[in-house]
XYZ file of N, CA and C in Angstrom:
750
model
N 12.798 -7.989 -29.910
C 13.175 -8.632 -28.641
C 11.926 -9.069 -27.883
N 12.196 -10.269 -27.160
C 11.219 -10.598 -26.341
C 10.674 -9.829 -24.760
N 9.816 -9.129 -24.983
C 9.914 -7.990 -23.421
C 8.458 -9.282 -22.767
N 9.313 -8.623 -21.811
C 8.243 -8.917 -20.638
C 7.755 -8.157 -19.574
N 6.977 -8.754 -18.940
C 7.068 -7.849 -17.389
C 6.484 -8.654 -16.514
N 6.986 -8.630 -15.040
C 6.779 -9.372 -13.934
C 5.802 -8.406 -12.920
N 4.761 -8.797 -12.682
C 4.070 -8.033 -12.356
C 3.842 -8.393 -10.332
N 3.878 -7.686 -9.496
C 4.437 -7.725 -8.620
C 3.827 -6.902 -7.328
N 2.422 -7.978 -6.984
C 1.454 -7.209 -6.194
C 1.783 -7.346 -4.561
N 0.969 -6.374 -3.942
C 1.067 -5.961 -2.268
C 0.491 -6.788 -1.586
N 0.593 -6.605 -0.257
C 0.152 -7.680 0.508
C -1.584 -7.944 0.771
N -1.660 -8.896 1.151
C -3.281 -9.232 1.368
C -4.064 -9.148 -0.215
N -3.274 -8.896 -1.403
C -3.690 -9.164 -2.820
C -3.699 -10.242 -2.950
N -3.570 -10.750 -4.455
C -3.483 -11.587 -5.330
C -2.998 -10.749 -6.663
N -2.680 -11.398 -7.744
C -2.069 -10.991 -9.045
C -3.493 -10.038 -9.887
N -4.410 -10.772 -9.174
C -5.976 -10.708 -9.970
C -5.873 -9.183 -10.160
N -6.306 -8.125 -8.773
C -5.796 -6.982 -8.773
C -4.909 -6.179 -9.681
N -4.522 -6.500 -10.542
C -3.610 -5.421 -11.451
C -4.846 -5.994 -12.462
N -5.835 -6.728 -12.847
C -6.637 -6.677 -13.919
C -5.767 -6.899 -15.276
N -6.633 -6.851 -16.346
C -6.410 -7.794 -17.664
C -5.205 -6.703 -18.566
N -4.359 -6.582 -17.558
C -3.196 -6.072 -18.138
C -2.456 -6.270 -19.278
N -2.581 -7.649 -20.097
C -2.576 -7.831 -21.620
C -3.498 -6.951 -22.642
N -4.615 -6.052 -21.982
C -5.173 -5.665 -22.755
C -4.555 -3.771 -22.864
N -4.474 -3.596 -21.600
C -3.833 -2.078 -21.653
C -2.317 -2.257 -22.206
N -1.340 -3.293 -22.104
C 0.026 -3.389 -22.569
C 0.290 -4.633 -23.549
N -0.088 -4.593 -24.308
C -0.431 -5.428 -25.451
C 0.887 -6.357 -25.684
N 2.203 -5.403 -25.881
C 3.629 -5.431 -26.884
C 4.204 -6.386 -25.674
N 3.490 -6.624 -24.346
C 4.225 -7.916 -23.528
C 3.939 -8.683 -23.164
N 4.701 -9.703 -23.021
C 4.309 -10.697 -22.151
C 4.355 -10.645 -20.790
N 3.297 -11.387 -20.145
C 2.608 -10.632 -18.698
C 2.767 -12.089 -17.433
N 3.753 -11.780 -16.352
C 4.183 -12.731 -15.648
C 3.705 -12.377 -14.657
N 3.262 -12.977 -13.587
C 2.839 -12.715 -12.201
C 3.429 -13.544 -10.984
N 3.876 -12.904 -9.584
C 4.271 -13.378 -8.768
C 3.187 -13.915 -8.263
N 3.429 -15.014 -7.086
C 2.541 -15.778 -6.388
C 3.426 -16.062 -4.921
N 2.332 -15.494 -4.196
C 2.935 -15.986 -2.608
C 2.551 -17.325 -1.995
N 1.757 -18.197 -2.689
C 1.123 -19.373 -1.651
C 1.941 -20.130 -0.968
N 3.488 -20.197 -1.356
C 4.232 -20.764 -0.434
C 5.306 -20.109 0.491
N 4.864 -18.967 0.367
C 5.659 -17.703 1.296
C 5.320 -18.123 2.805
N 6.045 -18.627 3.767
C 5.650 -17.993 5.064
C 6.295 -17.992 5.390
N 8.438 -16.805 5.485
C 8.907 -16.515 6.867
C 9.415 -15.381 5.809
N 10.035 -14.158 6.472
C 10.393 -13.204 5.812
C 11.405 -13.374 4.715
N 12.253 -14.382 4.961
C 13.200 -14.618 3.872
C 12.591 -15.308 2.155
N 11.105 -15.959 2.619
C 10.606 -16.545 1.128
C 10.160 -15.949 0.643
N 9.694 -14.660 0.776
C 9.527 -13.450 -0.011
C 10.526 -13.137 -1.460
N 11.404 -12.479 -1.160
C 12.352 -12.218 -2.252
C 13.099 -13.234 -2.616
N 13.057 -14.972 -2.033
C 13.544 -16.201 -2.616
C 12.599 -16.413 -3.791
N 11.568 -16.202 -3.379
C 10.412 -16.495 -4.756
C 10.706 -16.099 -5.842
N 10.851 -14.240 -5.578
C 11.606 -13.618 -6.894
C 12.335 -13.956 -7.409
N 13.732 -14.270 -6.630
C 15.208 -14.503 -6.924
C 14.747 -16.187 -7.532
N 13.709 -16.985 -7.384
C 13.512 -17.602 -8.041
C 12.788 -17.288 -9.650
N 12.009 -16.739 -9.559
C 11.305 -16.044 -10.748
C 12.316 -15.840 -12.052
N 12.823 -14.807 -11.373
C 13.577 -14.068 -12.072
C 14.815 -15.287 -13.029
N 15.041 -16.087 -12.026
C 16.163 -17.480 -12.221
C 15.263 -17.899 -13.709
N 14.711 -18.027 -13.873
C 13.399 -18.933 -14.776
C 13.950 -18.215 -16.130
N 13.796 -16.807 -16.236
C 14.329 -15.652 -17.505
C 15.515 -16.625 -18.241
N 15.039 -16.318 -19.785
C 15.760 -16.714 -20.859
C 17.050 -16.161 -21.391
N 17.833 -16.577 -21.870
C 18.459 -16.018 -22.808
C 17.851 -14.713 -23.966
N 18.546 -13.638 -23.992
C 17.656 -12.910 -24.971
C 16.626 -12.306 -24.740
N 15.836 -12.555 -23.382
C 14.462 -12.094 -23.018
C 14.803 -10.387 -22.467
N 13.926 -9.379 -22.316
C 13.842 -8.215 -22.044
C 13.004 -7.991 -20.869
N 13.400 -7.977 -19.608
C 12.000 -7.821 -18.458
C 11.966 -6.356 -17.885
N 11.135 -6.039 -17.796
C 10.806 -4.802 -16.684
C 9.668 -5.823 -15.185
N 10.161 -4.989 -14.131
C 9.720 -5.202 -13.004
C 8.715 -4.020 -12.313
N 7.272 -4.633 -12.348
C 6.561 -3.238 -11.591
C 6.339 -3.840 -10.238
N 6.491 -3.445 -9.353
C 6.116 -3.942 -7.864
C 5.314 -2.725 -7.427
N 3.910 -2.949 -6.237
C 3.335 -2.135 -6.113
C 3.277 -2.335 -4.147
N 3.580 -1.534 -3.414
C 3.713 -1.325 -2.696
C 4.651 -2.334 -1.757
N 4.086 -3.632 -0.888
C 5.246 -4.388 -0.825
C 5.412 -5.079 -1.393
N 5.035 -4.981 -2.922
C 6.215 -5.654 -3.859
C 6.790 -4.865 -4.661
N 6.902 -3.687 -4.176
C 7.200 -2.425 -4.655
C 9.003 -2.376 -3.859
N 8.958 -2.799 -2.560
C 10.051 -3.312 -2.053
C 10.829 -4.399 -2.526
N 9.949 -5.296 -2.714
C 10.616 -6.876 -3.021
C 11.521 -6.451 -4.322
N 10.908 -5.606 -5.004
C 11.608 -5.474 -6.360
C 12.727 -4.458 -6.316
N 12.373 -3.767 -5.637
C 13.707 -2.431 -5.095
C 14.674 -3.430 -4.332
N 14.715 -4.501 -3.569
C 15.342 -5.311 -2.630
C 16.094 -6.174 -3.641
N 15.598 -6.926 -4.689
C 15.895 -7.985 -5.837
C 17.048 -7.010 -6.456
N 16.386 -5.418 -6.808
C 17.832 -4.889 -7.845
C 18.611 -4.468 -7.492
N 18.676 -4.168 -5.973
C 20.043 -3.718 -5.487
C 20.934 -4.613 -4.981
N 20.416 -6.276 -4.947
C 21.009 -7.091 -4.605
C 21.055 -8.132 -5.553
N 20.858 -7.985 -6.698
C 20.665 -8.805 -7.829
C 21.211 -8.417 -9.187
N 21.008 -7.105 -9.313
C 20.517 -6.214 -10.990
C 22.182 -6.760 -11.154
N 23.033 -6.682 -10.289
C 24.869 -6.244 -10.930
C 25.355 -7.968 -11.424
N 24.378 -9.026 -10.890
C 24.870 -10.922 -11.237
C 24.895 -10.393 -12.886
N 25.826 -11.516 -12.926
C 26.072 -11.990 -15.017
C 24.463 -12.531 -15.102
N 23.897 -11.891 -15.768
C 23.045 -13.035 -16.542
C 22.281 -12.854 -17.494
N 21.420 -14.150 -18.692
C 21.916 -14.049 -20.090
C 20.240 -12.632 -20.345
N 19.167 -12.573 -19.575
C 18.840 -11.809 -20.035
C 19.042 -10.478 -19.536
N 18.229 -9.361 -19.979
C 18.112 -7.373 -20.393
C 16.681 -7.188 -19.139
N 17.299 -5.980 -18.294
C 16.464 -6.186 -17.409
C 16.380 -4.610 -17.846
N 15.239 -4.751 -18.724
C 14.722 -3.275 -19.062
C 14.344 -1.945 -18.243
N 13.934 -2.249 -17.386
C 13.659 -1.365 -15.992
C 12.420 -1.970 -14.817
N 12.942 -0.755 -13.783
C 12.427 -1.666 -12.304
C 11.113 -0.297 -12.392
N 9.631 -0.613 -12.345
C 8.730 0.435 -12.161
C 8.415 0.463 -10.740
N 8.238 1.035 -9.587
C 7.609 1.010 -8.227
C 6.676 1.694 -7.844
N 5.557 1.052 -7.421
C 3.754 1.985 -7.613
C 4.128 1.887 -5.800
N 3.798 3.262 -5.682
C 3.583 3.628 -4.215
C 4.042 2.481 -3.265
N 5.242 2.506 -3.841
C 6.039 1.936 -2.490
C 6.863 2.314 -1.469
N 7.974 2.064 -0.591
C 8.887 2.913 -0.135
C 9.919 2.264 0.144
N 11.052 2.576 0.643
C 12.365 1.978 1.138
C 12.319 1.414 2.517
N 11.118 1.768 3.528
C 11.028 1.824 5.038
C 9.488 2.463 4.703
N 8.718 0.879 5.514
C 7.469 0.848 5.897
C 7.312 1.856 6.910
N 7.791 1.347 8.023
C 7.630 1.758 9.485
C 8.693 3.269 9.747
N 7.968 4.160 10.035
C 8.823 4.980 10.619
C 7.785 6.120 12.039
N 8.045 6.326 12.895
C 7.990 7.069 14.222
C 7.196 8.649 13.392
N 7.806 8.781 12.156
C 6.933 9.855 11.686
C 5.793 9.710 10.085
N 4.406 10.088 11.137
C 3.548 9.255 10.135
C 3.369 10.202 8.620
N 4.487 11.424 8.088
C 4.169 11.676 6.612
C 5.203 10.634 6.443
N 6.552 9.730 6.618
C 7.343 9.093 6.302
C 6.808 7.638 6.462
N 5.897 7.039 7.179
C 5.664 5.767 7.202
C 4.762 5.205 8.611
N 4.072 4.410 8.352
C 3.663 3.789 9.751
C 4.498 3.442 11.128
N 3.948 4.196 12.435
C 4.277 3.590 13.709
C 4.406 1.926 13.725
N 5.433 1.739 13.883
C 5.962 0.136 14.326
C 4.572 -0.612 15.247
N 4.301 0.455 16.394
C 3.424 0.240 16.989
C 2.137 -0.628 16.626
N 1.516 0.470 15.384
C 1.032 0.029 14.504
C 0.357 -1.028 13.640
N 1.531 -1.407 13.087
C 2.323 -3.206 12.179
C 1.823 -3.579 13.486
N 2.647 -3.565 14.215
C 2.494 -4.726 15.529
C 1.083 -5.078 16.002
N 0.065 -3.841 16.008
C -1.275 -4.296 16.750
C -2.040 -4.891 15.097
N -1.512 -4.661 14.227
C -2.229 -5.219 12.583
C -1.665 -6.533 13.100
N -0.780 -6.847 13.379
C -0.282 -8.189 13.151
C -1.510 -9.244 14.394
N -1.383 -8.582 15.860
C -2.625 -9.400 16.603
C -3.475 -9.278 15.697
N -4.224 -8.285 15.570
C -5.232 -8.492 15.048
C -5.934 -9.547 13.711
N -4.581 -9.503 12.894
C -4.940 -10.648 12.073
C -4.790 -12.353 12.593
N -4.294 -12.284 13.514
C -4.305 -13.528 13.911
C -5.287 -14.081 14.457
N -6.015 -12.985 15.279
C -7.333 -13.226 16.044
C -8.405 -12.832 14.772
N -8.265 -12.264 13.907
C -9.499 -12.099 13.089
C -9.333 -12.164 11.682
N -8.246 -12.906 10.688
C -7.964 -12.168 9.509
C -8.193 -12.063 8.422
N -10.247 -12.304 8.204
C -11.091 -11.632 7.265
C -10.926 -10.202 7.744
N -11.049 -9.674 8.843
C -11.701 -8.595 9.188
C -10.579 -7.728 9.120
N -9.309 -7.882 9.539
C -8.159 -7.306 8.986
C -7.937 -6.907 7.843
N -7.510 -7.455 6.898
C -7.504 -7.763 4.960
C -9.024 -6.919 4.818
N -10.120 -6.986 5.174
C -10.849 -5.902 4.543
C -10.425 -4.378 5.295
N -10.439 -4.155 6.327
C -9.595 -3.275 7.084
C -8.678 -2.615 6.032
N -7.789 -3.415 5.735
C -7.113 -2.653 5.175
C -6.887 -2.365 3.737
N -7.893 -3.205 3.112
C -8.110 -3.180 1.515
C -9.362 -1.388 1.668
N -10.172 -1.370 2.699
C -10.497 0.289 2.666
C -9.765 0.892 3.093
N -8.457 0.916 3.768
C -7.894 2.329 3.973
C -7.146 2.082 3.106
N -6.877 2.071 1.786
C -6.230 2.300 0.771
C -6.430 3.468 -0.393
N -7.227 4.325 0.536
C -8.529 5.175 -0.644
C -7.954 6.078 0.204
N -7.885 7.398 -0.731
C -7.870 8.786 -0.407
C -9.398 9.352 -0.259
N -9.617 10.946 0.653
C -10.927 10.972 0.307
C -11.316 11.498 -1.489
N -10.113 12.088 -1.910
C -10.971 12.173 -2.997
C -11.098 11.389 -4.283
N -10.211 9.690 -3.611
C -10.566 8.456 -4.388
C -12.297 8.186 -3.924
N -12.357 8.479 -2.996
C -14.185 8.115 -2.524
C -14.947 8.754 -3.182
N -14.715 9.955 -3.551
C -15.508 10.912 -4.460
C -15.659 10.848 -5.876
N -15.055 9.593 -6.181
C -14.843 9.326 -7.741
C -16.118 8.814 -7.926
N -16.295 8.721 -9.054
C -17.267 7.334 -9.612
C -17.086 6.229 -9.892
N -15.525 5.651 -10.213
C -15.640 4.518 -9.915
C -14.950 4.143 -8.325
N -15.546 4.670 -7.072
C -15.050 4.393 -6.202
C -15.517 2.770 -5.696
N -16.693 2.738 -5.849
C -17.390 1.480 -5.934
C -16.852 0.480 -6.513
N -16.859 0.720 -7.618
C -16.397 -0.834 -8.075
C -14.864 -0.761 -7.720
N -14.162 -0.326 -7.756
C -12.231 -0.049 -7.422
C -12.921 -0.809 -5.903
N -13.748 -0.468 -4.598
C -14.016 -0.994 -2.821
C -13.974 -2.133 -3.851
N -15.226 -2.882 -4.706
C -15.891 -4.060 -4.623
C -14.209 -4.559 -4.805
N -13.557 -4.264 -6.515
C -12.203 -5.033 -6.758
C -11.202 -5.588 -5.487
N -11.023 -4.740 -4.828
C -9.917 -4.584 -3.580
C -10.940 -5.353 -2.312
N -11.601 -5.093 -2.005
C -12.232 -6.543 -1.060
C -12.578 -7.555 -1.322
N -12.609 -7.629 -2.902
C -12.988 -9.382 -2.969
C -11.314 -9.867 -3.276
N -10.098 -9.283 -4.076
C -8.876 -9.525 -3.902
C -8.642 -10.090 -2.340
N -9.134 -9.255 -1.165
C -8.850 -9.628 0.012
C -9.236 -10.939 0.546
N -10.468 -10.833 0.038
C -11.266 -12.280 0.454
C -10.473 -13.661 0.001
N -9.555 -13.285 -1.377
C -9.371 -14.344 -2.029
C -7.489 -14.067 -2.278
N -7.150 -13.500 -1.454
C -5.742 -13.391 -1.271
C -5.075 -14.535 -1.394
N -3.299 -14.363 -2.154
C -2.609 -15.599 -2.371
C -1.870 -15.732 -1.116
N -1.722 -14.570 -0.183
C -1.095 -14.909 1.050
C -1.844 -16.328 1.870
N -0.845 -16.847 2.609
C -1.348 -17.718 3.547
C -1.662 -17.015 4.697
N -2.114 -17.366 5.774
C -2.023 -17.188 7.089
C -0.755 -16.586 7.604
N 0.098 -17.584 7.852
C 1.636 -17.355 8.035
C 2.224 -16.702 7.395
N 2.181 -16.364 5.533
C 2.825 -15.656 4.919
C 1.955 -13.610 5.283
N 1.143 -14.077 5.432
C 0.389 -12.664 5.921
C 1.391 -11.473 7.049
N 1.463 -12.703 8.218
C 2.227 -12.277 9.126
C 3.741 -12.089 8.754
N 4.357 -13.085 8.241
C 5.946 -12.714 7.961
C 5.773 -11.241 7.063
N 5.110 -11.157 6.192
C 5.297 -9.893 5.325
C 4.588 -8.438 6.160
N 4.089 -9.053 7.191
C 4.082 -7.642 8.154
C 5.139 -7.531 8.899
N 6.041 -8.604 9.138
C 7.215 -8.335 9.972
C 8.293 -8.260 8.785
N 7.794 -8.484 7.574
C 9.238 -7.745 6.775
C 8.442 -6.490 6.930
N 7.826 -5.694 6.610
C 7.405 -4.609 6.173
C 8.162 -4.050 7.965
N 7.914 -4.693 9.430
C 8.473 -3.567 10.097
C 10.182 -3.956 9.960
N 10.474 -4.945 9.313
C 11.728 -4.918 10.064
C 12.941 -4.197 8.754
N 11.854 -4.050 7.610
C 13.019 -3.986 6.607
C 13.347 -2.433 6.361
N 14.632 -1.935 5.821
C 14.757 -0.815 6.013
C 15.871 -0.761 4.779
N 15.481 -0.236 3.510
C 16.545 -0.268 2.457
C 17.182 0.588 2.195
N 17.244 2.242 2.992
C 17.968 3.273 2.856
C 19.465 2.908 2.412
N 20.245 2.535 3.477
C 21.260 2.605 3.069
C 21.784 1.849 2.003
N 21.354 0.587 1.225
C 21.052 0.086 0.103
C 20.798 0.586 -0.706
N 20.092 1.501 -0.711
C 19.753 2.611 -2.244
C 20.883 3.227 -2.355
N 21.113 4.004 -1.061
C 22.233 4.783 -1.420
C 23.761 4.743 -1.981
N 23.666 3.046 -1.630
C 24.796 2.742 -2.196
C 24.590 2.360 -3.864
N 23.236 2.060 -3.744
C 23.202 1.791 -5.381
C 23.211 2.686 -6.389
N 22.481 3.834 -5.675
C 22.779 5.132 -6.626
C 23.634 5.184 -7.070
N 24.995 4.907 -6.131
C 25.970 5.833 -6.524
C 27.223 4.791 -7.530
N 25.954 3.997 -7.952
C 27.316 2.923 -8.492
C 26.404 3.120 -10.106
N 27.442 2.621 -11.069
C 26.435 2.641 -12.408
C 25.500 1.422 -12.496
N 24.620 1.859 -13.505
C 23.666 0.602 -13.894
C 22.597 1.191 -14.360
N 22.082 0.298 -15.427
C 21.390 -0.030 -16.740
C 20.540 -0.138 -16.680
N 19.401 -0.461 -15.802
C 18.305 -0.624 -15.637
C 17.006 0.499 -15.575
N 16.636 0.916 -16.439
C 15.355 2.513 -16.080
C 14.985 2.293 -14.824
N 14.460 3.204 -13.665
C 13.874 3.408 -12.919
C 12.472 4.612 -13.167
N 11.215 3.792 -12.269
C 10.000 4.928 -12.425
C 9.301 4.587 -11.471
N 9.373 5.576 -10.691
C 8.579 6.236 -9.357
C 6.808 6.342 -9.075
N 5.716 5.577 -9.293
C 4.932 6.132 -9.542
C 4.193 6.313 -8.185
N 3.036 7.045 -7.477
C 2.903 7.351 -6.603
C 1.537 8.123 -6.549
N 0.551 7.494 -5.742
C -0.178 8.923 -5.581
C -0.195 10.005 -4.299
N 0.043 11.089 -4.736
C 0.071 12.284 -3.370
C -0.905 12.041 -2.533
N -1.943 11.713 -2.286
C -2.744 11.112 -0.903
C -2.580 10.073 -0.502
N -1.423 9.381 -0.371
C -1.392 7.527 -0.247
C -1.582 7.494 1.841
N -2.469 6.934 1.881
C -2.837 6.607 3.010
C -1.488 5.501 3.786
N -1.352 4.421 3.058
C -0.772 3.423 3.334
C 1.258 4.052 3.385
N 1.446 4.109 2.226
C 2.505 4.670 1.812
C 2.926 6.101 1.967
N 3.056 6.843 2.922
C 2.403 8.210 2.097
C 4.249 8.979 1.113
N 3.568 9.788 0.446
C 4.099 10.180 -0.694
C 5.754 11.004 0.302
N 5.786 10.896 1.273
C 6.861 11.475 1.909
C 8.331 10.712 2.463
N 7.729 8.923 1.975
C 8.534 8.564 2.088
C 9.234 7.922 0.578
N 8.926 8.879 -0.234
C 9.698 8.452 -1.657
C 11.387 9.352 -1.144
N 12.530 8.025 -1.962
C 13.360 9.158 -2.052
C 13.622 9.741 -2.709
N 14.450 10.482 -2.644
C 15.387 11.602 -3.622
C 15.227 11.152 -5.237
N 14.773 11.447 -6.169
C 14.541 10.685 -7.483
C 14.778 11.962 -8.319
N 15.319 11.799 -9.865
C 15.419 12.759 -10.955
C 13.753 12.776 -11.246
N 13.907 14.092 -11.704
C 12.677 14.387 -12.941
C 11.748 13.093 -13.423
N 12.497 13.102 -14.445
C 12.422 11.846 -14.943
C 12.115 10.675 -14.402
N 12.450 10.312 -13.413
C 11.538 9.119 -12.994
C 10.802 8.763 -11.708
N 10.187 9.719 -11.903
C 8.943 9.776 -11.283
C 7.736 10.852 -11.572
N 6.838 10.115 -10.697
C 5.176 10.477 -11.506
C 4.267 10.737 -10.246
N 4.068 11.668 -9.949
C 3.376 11.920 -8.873
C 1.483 12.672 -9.106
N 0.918 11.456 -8.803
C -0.944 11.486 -8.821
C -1.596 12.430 -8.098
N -1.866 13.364 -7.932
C -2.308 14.332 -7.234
C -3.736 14.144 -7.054
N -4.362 13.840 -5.670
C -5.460 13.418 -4.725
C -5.701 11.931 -5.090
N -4.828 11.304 -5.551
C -4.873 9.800 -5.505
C -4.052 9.186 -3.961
N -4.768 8.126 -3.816
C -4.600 7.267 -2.648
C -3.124 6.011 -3.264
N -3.863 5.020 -2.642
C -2.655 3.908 -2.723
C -2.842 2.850 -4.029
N -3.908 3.253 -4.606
C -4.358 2.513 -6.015
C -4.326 3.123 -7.327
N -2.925 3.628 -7.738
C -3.325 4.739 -9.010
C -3.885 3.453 -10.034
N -3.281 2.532 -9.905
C -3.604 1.625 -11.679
C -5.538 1.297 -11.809
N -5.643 1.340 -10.391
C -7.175 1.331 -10.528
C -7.926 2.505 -10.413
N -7.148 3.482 -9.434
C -8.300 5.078 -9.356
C -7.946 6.019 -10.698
N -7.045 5.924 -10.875
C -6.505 6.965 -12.248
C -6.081 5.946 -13.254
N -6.722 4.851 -13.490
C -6.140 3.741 -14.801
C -5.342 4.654 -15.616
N -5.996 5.419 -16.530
C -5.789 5.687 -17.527
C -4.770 6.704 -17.577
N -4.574 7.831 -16.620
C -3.576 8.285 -16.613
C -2.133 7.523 -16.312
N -2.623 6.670 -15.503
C -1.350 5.642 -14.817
C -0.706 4.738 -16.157
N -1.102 3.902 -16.814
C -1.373 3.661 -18.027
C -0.252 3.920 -19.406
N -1.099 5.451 -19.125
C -0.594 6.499 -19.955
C 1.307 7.117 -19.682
N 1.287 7.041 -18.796
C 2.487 7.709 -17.910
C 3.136 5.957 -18.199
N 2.997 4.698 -18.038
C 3.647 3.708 -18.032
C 3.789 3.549 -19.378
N 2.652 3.529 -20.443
C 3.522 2.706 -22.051
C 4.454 4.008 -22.167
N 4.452 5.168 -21.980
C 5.618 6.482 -22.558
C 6.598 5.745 -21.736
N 6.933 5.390 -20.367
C 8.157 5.416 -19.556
C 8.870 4.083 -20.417
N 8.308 3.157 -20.681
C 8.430 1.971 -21.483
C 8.440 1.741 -22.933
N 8.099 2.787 -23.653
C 7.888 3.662 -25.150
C 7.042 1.854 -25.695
N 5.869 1.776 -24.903
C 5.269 0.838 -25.298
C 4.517 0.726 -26.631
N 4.101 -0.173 -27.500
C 2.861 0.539 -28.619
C 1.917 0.372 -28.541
């Protein structure tokens, strides 16, 4: 079968950021989202719901989204996964994302407050923002690594050279406060469907933190212990490792 995977990066990225991912996952073919024509909260997951439209007959996809596209893709399968259509949607992976950005309690998610003063601020400055927040993506004992350096250099020059626009910058901070998928999961749980799910996450996530995962089996999920908001780059290889098994890749 023809597998694929749609690869499905966070805000103030680019695709570049997940790195030469044909070389760690060989057995697929390797698709990437693009925001350059994103700017109001709704062209976000139209893009996907376009993407996804594109899929063949016969084709096999898995979906990794990593933080807010860690949403976009949790948002696409609970409102998408159940349509007729001709291809196999192998499973949805989600790297330190959550259901609800914003929440009043900071182990569950960022003060609204928050979003809101990120959002001036990028308007009045938004080099200085996007690097802002490409370093608080590090745990301290991602800083203590050795490759902490080159993982800063990767993640600030991504920033510098982000596919967001201006405008799309801002709408995806006002999806991130306004969106809230709880009760959406919960209804999806409880209905059947085919699709694998895998949780991945690191226990120090600055951005995300690890308290707002929900309720998940054993099984699918993977929790990084003193990793920040970058396992595929601070722990490659374990991350990696934990993805071709969830995917029984070769």
């Amino acid at each position: 079968m023809n597998r694929n995977i749609l690869w499905i990066h966070g805000w103030g990225m680019s695709s570049r950021v997940w790195g030469d991912v044909s070389v760690l996952l060989p057995s697929f073919n390797h698709h990437y989202i693009h925001y350059n024509d994103c700017g109001t909260v709704e062209s976000f997951l139209e893009t996907l719901i376009s993407q996804m439209n594109g899929a063949k007959s016969g084709e096999s996809w898995t979906l990794i989204g990593w933080s807010f596209g860690g949403m976009l893709a949790l948002e696409w399968l609970m409102e998408h996964s159940a349509a007729e259509v001709s291809y196999s949607l192998e499973a949805v992976v989600v790297v330190n994302g959550t259901l609800r950005f914003v929440d009043a309690n900071r182990q569950l998610g960022w003060p609204n407050r928050v979003v809101e003063r990120m959002q001036t601020q990028l308007r009045r400055d938004p080099k200085e923002t996007l690097q802002q927040f490409a370093m608080s993506m590090f745990s301290e004992a991602d800083r203590a690594k050795a490759e902490y350096e080159k993982v800063v250099n990767i993640v600030c020059e991504e920033a510098k050279q982000t596919d967001f626009s201006l405008s799309g910058l801002d709408a995806a901070l006002t999806y991130l406060r306004q969106t809230d998928l709880t009760l959406r999961w919960q209804k999806y749980r409880e209905t059947a469907h085919s699709a694998k799910l895998l949780w991945l996450h690191g226990a120090d996530d600055p951005i995300c933190p690890v308290g707002c995962m929900p309720q998940l089996k054993q099984e699918e999920q993977r929790i990084f212990f003193d990793v920040g908001h970058l396992p595929f780059l601070t722990e490659s290889e374990p991350f990696y490792e934990q993805l071709r098994g969830f995917l029984h890749a070769e």
